[in-house]
CSV table of C-alpha atoms and ligand atoms in Angstrom, one decimal:
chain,number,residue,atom,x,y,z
A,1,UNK,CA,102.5,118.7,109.7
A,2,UNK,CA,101.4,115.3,111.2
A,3,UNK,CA,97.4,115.6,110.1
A,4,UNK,CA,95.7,117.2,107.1
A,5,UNK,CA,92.1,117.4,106.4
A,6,UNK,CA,91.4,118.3,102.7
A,7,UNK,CA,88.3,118.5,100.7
A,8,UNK,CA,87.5,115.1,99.7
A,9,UNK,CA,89.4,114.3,96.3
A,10,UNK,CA,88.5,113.2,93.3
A,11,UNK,CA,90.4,111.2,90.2
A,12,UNK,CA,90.2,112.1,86.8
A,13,UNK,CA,91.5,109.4,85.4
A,14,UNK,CA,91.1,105.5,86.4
A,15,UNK,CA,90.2,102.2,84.7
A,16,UNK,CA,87.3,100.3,86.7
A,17,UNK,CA,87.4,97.7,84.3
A,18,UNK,CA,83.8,95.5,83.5
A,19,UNK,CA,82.2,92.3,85.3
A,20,UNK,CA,83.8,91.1,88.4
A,21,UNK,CA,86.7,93.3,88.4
A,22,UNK,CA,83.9,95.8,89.3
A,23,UNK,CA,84.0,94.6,92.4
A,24,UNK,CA,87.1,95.1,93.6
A,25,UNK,CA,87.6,98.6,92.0
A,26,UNK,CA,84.5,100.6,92.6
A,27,UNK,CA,85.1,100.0,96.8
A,28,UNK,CA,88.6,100.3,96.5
A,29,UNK,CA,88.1,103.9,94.2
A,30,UNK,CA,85.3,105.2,96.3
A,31,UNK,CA,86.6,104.6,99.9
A,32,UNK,CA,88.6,108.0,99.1
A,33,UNK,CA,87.6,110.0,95.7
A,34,UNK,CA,84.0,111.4,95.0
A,35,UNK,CA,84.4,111.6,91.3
A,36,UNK,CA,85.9,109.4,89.3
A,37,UNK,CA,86.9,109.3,84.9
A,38,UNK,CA,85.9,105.9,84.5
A,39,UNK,CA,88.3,104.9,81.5
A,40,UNK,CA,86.2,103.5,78.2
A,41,UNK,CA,89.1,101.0,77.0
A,42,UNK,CA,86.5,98.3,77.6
A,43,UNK,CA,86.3,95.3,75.6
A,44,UNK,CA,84.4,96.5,73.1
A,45,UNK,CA,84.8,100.1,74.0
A,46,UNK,CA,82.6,102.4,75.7
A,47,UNK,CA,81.7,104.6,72.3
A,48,UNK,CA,78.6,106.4,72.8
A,49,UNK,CA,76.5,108.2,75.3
A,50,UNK,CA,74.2,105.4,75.6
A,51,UNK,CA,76.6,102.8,76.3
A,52,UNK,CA,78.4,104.8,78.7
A,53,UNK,CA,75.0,105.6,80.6
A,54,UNK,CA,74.8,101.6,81.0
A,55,UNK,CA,78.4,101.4,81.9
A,56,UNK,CA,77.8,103.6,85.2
A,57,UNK,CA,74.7,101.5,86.1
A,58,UNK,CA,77.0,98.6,86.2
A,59,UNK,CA,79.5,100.6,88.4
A,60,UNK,CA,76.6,102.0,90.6
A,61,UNK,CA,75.6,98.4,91.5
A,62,UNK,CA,78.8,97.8,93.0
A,63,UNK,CA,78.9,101.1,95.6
A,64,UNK,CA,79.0,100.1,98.7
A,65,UNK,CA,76.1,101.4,101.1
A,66,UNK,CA,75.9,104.7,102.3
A,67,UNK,CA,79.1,106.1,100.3
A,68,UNK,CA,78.6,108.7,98.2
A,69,UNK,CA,80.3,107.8,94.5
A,70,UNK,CA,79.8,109.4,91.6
A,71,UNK,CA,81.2,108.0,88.2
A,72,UNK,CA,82.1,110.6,85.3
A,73,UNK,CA,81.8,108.8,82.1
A,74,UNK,CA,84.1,109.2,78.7
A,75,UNK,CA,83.9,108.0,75.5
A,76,UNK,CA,86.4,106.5,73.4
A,77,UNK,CA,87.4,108.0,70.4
A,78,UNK,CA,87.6,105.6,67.4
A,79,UNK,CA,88.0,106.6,63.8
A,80,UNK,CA,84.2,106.5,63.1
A,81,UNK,CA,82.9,108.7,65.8
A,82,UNK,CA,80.4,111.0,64.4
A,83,UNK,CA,80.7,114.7,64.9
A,84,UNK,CA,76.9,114.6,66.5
A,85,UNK,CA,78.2,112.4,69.5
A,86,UNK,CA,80.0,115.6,70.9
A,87,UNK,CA,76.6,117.1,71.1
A,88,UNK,CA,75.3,114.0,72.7
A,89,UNK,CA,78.1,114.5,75.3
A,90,UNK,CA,77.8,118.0,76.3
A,91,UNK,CA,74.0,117.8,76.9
A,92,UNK,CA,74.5,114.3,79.1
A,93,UNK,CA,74.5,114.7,83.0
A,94,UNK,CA,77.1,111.8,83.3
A,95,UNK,CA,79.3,112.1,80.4
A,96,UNK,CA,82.4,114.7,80.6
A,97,UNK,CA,85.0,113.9,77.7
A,98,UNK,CA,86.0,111.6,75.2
A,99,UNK,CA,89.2,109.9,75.0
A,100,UNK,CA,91.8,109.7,72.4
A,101,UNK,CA,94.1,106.7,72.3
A,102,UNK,CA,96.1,106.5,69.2
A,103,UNK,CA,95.9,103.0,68.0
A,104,UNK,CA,98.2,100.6,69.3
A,105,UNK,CA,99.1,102.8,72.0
A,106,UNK,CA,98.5,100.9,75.3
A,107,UNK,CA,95.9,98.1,76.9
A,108,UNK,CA,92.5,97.9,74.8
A,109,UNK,CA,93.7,100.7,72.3
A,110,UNK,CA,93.3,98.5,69.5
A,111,UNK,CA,89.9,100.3,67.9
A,112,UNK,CA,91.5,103.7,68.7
A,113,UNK,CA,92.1,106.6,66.2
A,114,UNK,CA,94.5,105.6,63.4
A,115,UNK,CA,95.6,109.3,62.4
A,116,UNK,CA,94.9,111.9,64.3
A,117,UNK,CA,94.0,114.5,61.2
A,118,UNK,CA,91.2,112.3,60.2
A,119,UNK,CA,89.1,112.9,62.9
A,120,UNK,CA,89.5,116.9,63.1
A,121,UNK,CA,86.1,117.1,62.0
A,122,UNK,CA,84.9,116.0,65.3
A,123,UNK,CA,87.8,117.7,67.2
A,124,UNK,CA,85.9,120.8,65.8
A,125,UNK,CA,83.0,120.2,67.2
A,126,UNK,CA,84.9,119.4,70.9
A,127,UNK,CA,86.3,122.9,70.0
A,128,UNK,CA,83.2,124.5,69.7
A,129,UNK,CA,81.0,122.9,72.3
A,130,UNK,CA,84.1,123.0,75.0
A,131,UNK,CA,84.2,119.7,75.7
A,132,UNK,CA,87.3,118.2,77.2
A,133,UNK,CA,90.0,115.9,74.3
A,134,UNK,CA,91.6,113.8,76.9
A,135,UNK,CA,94.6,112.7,75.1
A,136,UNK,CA,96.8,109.3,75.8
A,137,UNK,CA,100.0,111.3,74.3
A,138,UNK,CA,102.3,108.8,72.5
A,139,UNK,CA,103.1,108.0,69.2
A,140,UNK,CA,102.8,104.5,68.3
A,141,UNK,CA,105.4,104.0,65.1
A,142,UNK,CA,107.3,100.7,65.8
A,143,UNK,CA,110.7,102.6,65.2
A,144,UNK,CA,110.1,105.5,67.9
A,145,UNK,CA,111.8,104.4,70.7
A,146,UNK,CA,109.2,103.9,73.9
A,147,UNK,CA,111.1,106.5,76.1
A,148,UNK,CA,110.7,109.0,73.6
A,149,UNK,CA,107.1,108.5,72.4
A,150,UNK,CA,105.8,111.0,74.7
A,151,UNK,CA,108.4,113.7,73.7
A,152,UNK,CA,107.4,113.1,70.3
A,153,UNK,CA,103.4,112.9,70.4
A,154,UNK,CA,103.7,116.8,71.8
A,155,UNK,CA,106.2,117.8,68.6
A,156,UNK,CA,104.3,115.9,66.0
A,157,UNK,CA,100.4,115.7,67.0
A,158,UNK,CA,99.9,118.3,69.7
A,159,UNK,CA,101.8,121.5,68.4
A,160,UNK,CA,99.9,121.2,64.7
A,161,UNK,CA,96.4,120.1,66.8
A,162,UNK,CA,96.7,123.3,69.3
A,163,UNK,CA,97.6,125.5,65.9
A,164,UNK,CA,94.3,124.5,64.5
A,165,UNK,CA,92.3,124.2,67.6
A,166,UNK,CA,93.7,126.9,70.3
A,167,UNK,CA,90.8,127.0,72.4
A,168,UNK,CA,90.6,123.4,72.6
A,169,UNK,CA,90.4,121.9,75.9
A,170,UNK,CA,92.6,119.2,76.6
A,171,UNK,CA,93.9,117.4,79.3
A,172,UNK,CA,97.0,115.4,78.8
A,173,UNK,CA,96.9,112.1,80.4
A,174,UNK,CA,99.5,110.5,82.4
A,175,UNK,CA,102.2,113.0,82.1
A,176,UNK,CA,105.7,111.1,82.3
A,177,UNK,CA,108.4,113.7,81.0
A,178,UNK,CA,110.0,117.0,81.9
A,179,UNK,CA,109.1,117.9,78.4
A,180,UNK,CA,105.2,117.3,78.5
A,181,UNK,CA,105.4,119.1,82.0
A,182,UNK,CA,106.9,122.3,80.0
A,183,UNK,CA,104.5,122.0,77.1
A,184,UNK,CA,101.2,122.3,79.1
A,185,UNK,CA,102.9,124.8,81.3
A,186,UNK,CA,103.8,127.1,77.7
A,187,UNK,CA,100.0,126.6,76.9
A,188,UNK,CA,96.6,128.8,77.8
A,189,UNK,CA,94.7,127.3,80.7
A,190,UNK,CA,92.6,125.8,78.6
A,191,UNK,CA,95.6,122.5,78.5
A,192,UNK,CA,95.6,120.5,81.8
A,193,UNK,CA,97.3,117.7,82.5
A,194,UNK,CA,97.3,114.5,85.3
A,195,UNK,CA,99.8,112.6,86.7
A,196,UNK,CA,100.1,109.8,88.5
A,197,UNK,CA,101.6,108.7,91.8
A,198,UNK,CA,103.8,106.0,90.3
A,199,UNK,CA,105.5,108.6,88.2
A,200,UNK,CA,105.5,110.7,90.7
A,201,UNK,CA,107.0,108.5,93.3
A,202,UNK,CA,109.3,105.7,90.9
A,203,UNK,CA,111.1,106.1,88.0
A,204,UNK,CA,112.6,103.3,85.0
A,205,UNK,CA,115.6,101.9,88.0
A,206,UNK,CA,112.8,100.9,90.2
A,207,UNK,CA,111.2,99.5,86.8
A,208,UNK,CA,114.7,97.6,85.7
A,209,UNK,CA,117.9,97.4,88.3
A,210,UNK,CA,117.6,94.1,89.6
A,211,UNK,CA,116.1,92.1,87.9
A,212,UNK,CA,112.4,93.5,85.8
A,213,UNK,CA,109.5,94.8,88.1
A,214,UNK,CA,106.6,94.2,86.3
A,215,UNK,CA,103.9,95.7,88.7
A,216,UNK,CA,106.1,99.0,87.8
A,217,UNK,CA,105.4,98.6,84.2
A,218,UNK,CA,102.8,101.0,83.0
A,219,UNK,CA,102.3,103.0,80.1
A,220,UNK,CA,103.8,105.4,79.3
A,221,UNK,CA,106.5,104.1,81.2
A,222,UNK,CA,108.6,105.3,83.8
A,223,UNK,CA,111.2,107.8,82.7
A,224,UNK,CA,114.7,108.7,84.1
A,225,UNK,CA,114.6,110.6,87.6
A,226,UNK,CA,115.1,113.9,85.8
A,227,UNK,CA,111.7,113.7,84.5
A,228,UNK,CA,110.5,112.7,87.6
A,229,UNK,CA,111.7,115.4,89.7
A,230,UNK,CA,110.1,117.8,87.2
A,231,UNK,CA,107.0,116.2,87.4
A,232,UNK,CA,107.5,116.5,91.8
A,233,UNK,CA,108.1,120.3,91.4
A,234,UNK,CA,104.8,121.1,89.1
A,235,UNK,CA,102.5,118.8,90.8
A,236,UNK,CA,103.2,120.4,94.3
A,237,UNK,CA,103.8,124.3,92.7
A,238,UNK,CA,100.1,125.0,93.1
A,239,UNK,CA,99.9,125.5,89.6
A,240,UNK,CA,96.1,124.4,88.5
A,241,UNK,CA,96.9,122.8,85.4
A,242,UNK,CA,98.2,119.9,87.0
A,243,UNK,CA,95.6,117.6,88.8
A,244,UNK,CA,95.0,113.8,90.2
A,245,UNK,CA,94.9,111.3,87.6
A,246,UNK,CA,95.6,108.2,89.0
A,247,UNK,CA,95.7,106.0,86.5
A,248,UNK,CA,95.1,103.1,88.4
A,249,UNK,CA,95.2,100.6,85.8
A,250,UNK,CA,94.4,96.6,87.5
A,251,UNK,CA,95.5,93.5,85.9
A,252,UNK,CA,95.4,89.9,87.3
A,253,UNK,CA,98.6,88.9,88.8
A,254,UNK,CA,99.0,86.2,86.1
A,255,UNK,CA,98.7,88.6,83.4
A,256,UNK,CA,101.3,91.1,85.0
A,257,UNK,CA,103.6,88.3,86.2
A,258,UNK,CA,104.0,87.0,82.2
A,259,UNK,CA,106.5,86.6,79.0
A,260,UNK,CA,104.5,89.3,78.0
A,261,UNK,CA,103.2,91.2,81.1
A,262,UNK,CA,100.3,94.0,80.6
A,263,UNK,CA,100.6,97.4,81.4
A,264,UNK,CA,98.8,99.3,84.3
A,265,UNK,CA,99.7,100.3,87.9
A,266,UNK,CA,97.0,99.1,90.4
A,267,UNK,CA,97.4,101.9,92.6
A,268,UNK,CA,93.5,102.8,93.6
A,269,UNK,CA,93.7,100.9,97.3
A,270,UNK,CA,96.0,103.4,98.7
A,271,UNK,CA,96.3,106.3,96.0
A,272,UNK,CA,95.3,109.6,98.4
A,273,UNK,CA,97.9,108.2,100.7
A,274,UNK,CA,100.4,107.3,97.9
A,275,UNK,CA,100.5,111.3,96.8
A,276,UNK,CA,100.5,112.4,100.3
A,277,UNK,CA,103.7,110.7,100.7
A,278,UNK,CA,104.8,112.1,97.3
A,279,UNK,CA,104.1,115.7,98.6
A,280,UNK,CA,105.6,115.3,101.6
A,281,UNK,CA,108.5,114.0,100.6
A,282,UNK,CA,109.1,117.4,98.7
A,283,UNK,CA,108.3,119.2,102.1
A,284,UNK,CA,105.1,120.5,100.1
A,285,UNK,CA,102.0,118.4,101.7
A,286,UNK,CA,100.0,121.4,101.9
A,287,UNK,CA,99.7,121.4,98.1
A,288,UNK,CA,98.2,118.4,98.1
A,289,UNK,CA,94.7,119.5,98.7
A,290,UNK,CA,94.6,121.8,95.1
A,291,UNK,CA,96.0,119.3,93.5
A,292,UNK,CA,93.9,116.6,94.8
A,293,UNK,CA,91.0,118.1,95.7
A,294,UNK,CA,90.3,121.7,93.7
A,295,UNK,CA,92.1,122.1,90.3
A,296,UNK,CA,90.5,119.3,88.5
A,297,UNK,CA,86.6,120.1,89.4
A,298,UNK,CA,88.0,123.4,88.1
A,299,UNK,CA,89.0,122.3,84.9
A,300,UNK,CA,86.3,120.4,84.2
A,301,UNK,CA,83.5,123.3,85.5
A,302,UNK,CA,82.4,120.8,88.2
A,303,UNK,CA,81.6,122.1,91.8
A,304,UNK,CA,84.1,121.4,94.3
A,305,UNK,CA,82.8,118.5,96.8
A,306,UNK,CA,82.1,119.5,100.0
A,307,UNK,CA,83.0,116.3,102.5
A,308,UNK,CA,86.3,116.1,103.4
A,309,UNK,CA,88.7,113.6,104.8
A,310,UNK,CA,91.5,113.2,107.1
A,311,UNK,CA,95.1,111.6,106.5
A,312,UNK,CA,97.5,111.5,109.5
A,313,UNK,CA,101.1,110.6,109.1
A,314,UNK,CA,100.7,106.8,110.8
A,315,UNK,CA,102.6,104.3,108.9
A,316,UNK,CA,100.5,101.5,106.8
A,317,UNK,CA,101.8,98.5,105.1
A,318,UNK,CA,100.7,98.3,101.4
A,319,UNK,CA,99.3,94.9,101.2
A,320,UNK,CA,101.4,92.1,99.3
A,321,UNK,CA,98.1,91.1,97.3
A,322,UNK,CA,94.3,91.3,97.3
A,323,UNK,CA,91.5,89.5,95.8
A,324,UNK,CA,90.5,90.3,91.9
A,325,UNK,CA,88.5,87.4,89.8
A,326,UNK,CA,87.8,84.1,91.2
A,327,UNK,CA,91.5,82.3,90.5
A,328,UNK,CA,93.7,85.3,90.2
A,329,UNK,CA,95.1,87.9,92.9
A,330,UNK,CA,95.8,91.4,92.1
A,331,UNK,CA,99.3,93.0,93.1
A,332,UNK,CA,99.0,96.7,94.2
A,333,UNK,CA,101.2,99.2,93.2
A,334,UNK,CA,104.2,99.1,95.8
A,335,UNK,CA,103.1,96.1,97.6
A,336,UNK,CA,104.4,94.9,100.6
A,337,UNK,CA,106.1,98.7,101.5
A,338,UNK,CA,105.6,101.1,104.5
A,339,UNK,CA,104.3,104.4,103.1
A,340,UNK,CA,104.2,107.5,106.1
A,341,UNK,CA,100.1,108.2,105.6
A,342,UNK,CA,96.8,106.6,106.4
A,343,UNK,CA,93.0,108.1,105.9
A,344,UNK,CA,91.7,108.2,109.5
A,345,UNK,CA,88.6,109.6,108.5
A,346,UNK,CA,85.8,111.0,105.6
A,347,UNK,CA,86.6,108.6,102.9
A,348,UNK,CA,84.3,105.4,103.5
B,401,NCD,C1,96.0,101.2,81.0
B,401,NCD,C2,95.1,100.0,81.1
B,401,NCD,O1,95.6,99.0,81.5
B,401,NCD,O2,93.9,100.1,80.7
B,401,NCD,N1,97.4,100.8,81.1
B,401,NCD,C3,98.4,101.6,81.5
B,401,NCD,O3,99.6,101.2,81.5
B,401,NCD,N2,98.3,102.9,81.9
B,401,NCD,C4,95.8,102.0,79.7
B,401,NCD,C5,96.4,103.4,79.6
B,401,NCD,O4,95.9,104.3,80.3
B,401,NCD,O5,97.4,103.5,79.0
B,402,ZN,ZN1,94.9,105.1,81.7
């Protein structure tokens, strides 16, 4: 197949950052998706319903004319969210979930929840009013190795959470192992999970044989090809517990290109076109409109959209850089290579 038009897509998980970075991001995000998780790891964090109602004006301003864009707001989770936020959240138009970073976890996670049992009061109410726990799912202890924090987080936080909470609805973030894949696959449909196109298309050698990669370092990070070949077969089985996340995740290039280099893909210029070439790599681009396009609207009892857009196999360069703040580039995620697919048309 050299053409496929899909219902227009939509990503459930992407940081749009604050400011100026808003201006790179909410283009670059809303030339292809519809909807979009806009990420609350601000600095401070995005912690009520209030604040994340100004938080989409600020990403509104920034829509370019005539596109249709439309933000889905999250709270963070911190150790002092009250149990009457939850409430707050299901009866908002623009709010969908909150998010749960363990502290320490990953960028801006520094206010998030310290212990996990703590806050079951509130995880209650989630429970009970249906609204989605979107989880980053690692452990944070300092001697847990990094490769195996994922593997961990779903032995000791998410078996004893789902024992107290079955009918929880929870969508794991960022999927990275063979063994998350399994877990949400063992679970009632009420666990979902995303996944992004860097772990979908690179694993840790493009990450570390010759010579560090920094612009590959994300969290959680790239696993051994094993895990990525699971995470291949379940995004393109069809199965609707796996949906677009993308992750996208910008830093400045100083700030990636550093002794100590953030984490986070930039992947939101060319992301539809960066899973179509995951898909059809594994012969399977016809599943890319359900996962794309249908499973997570599902999930989160949102309509599907109703535009669509077209992606042709015509080969595109991935740009080596592109402007971010006033002195400082940004680096997209596999800058500088050919990928197979372009957006002709839908998209903006
Ligand atoms: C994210 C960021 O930069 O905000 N970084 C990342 O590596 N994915 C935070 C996150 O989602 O972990
Ligand atoms: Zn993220």
């Amino acid at each position: 197949m050299d053409s496929i038009t899909i219902l227009q897509p939509d990503d459930w998980h992407a940081h749009l950052r604050d400011g100026e970075s808003l201006k790179r991001t909410v283009p670059d995000l809303a030339r292809q998706f519809n909807r979009v998780i806009c990420m609350p790891n601000l600095v401070p964090p995005v912690k009520t319903v209030s604040e994340a109602q100004a938080y989409r004006e600020r990403i509104m301003a920034h829509v370019p004319e005539g596109v249709n864009f439309d933000p889905r707001m999250v709270l963070y989770f911190t150790d002092h969210t009250v149990p009457d936020e939850v409430a707050k959240i299901k009866a908002s138009n623009e709010v969908n979930a909150i998010k749960l970073y363990p502290a320490g976890a990953t960028t801006n996670s520094d206010s998030g929840v310290s212990d996990i049992r703590k806050v079951y009061h509130v995880i209650e109410q989630l429970e009970e009013h249906q609204v989605p726990l979107l989880l980053h799912g690692e452990v944070t202890h300092n001697h847990v190795d990094i490769f195996d924090r994922e593997k961990r987080f779903l032995d000791e936080v998410l078996t004893p959470l789902l024992r107290q909470f079955p009918n929880l609805k929870m969508v794991l973030e960022h999927i990275t192992t063979a063994d998350a894949a399994n877990f949400v696959l063992e679970q009632g449909r009420n666990v979902a999970a995303t996944i992004t196109p860097q772990h979908l298309l690179f694993n840790r050698n493009d990450l570390l044989v010759g010579g560090v990669k920094p612009h590959f370092y994300c969290l959680p990070i790239l696993k051994r090809q094993s895990h990525q070949t699971t995470l291949l077969e379940v995004a393109t089985s069809g199965n609707p517990k796996f949906f677009l996340g993308t992750d996208s995740a910008p830093h400045a290039q100083s700030k990636k290109e550093n002794a100590c280099g953030c984490a986070g893909c930039y992947s939101a210029p060319y992301a539809i076109e960066l899973y179509a070439q995951a898909f059809d790599q594994m012969g399977k681009i016809e599943k890319l409109e359900g996962f794309a396009s249908h499973f997570g609207a599902d999930f989160y009892g949102l309509a599907r959209n109703t535009d669509t857009i077209t992606l042709v196999r015509k080969p595109q360069t991935i740009a080596e850089r592109m402007d971010y703040l006033p002195n400082d580039d940004i680096i997209p995620l596999h800058a500088g290579q050919t990928i197979d697919w372009s957006v002709v048309s839908g998209g903006s």
